[in-house]
Amino acid sequence: MSLNSQDLDTIENYNEEQRLSFLIQQAIEHNSLWILADEHGCVMLNTDDEDCVPVWPNEALAQRWATEEWQQCQAEAITLNKWFSRWTMGLLDDELALVAFPNQQNQGLVIYPDEFEEMLKKAQRKKGRK
């Protein structure tokens, strides 16, 4: 799916639940998630309670976030197989959560990695039945 700037603005203005649904739908459709990373690793966000890794549904939306202190970062794809085999347990082991598709106001749902994996796998099963 090729998105123009207006499409990106519209999608980014979805509420948190809509952005989570879009993230999951796009991850299943394209078999990947996107993070921002630089030579030191992936971008991290902090909430009052959690340290989090933000994830986006596509490269364009992730790269839009690479501004100011993150301008040196590049969007990096992670296949779902790699996410399931390494990222979920790695995030849990490091006691990290994730932020589902944060918008430009730093708003996004904080989700634990095992819960997110279950959401993705449920969506995969549902897609497989169609």
Tab-separated table of C-alpha atoms in Angstrom:
chain	number	residue	atom	x	y	z
A	1	MET	CA	0.000	0.000	0.000
A	2	SER	CA	1.477	3.286	-1.091
A	3	LEU	CA	0.419	6.174	1.106
A	4	ASN	CA	0.604	9.847	0.252
A	5	SER	CA	1.206	12.561	2.839
A	6	GLN	CA	-2.519	13.190	3.323
A	7	ASP	CA	-3.131	9.457	3.929
A	8	LEU	CA	-0.302	9.405	6.472
A	9	ASP	CA	-1.778	12.429	8.281
A	10	THR	CA	-5.224	10.801	8.373
A	11	ILE	CA	-3.892	7.496	9.697
A	12	GLU	CA	-1.721	9.209	12.277
A	13	ASN	CA	-4.803	11.034	13.588
A	14	TYR	CA	-6.598	7.771	14.347
A	15	ASN	CA	-7.208	7.227	18.057
A	16	GLU	CA	-4.934	4.812	19.946
A	17	GLU	CA	-7.195	1.779	19.456
A	18	GLN	CA	-7.573	2.498	15.732
A	19	ARG	CA	-3.796	2.852	15.364
A	20	LEU	CA	-3.283	-0.471	17.184
A	21	SER	CA	-5.787	-2.168	14.860
A	22	PHE	CA	-4.098	-0.615	11.819
A	23	LEU	CA	-0.683	-1.728	13.102
A	24	ILE	CA	-1.833	-5.328	13.514
A	25	GLN	CA	-3.653	-5.394	10.169
A	26	GLN	CA	-0.619	-4.002	8.327
A	27	ALA	CA	1.805	-6.306	10.163
A	28	ILE	CA	-0.215	-9.341	9.074
A	29	GLU	CA	-0.672	-8.066	5.520
A	30	HIS	CA	3.032	-7.255	5.015
A	31	ASN	CA	4.523	-9.785	7.462
A	32	SER	CA	6.578	-7.098	9.203
A	33	LEU	CA	6.726	-4.380	11.837
A	34	TRP	CA	8.934	-1.298	11.807
A	35	ILE	CA	11.173	0.242	14.457
A	36	LEU	CA	13.557	3.200	14.433
A	37	ALA	CA	17.190	2.430	15.079
A	38	ASP	CA	20.629	3.979	14.927
A	39	GLU	CA	24.123	2.617	15.559
A	40	HIS	CA	23.317	2.307	19.282
A	41	GLY	CA	20.128	0.272	18.861
A	42	CYS	CA	16.433	0.949	18.664
A	43	VAL	CA	14.632	4.064	19.847
A	44	MET	CA	13.265	3.775	23.382
A	45	LEU	CA	10.454	5.745	24.989
A	46	ASN	CA	9.729	6.117	28.676
A	47	THR	CA	6.352	6.342	30.376
A	48	ASP	CA	5.761	6.827	34.083
A	49	ASP	CA	5.733	3.056	34.549
A	50	GLU	CA	7.482	1.452	31.579
A	51	ASP	CA	10.456	1.614	29.265
A	52	CYS	CA	9.118	0.935	25.788
A	53	VAL	CA	10.102	0.200	22.205
A	54	PRO	CA	7.827	1.979	19.714
A	55	VAL	CA	6.674	-0.012	16.665
A	56	TRP	CA	5.008	1.235	13.489
A	57	PRO	CA	2.993	-0.390	10.693
A	58	ASN	CA	5.206	0.749	7.814
A	59	GLU	CA	8.433	2.473	6.901
A	60	ALA	CA	6.889	5.847	6.019
A	61	LEU	CA	5.092	6.211	9.354
A	62	ALA	CA	8.185	5.153	11.293
A	63	GLN	CA	10.448	7.488	9.338
A	64	ARG	CA	8.097	10.434	9.996
A	65	TRP	CA	9.044	10.027	13.639
A	66	ALA	CA	12.769	10.407	12.921
A	67	THR	CA	12.972	14.099	13.793
A	68	GLU	CA	14.882	16.238	16.276
A	69	GLU	CA	16.701	13.918	18.689
A	70	TRP	CA	15.842	10.884	16.514
A	71	GLN	CA	16.764	12.423	13.134
A	72	GLN	CA	19.802	10.155	12.778
A	73	CYS	CA	17.583	7.060	13.090
A	74	GLN	CA	16.428	4.922	10.198
A	75	ALA	CA	13.290	2.836	9.905
A	76	GLU	CA	14.123	-0.850	10.131
A	77	ALA	CA	11.782	-3.727	9.243
A	78	ILE	CA	11.391	-6.757	11.487
A	79	THR	CA	9.666	-9.780	10.004
A	80	LEU	CA	6.962	-11.384	12.093
A	81	ASN	CA	8.974	-14.623	12.230
A	82	LYS	CA	11.894	-12.704	13.719
A	83	TRP	CA	9.539	-10.839	16.067
A	84	PHE	CA	8.062	-14.109	17.335
A	85	SER	CA	11.402	-15.926	17.590
A	86	ARG	CA	13.513	-13.169	19.149
A	87	TRP	CA	11.806	-9.890	19.966
A	88	THR	CA	8.948	-10.977	22.204
A	89	MET	CA	11.175	-12.944	24.582
A	90	GLY	CA	13.984	-10.395	24.318
A	91	LEU	CA	11.692	-7.551	25.333
A	92	LEU	CA	10.225	-9.633	28.164
A	93	ASP	CA	13.709	-10.618	29.376
A	94	ASP	CA	14.742	-6.949	29.358
A	95	GLU	CA	11.479	-5.970	31.107
A	96	LEU	CA	10.461	-3.720	28.220
A	97	ALA	CA	7.002	-3.014	26.848
A	98	LEU	CA	6.157	-1.646	23.436
A	99	VAL	CA	4.229	1.382	22.257
A	100	ALA	CA	1.872	0.542	19.417
A	101	PHE	CA	2.233	3.073	16.594
A	102	PRO	CA	2.875	6.282	18.572
A	103	ASN	CA	1.741	9.470	16.870
A	104	GLN	CA	3.592	12.790	16.696
A	105	GLN	CA	2.222	13.720	20.142
A	106	ASN	CA	3.931	10.629	21.634
A	107	GLN	CA	0.573	8.969	22.216
A	108	GLY	CA	0.169	5.234	21.759
A	109	LEU	CA	-1.043	2.208	23.668
A	110	VAL	CA	1.560	0.560	25.890
A	111	ILE	CA	1.347	-3.206	25.466
A	112	TYR	CA	3.367	-6.050	26.933
A	113	PRO	CA	5.237	-8.075	24.305
A	114	ASP	CA	3.471	-11.372	25.034
A	115	GLU	CA	0.050	-9.687	24.750
A	116	PHE	CA	1.074	-8.101	21.450
A	117	GLU	CA	2.327	-11.423	20.100
A	118	GLU	CA	-0.994	-13.041	20.987
A	119	MET	CA	-2.852	-10.236	19.156
A	120	LEU	CA	-0.695	-10.801	16.071
A	121	LYS	CA	-1.116	-14.583	16.156
A	122	LYS	CA	-4.870	-14.254	16.623
A	123	ALA	CA	-5.006	-11.955	13.578
A	124	GLN	CA	-2.902	-14.458	11.596
A	125	ARG	CA	-5.289	-17.292	12.499
A	126	LYS	CA	-8.277	-15.150	11.559
A	127	LYS	CA	-6.697	-14.255	8.208
A	128	GLY	CA	-5.915	-17.934	7.596
A	129	ARG	CA	-9.595	-18.821	7.927
A	130	LYS	CA	-10.653	-16.384	5.200
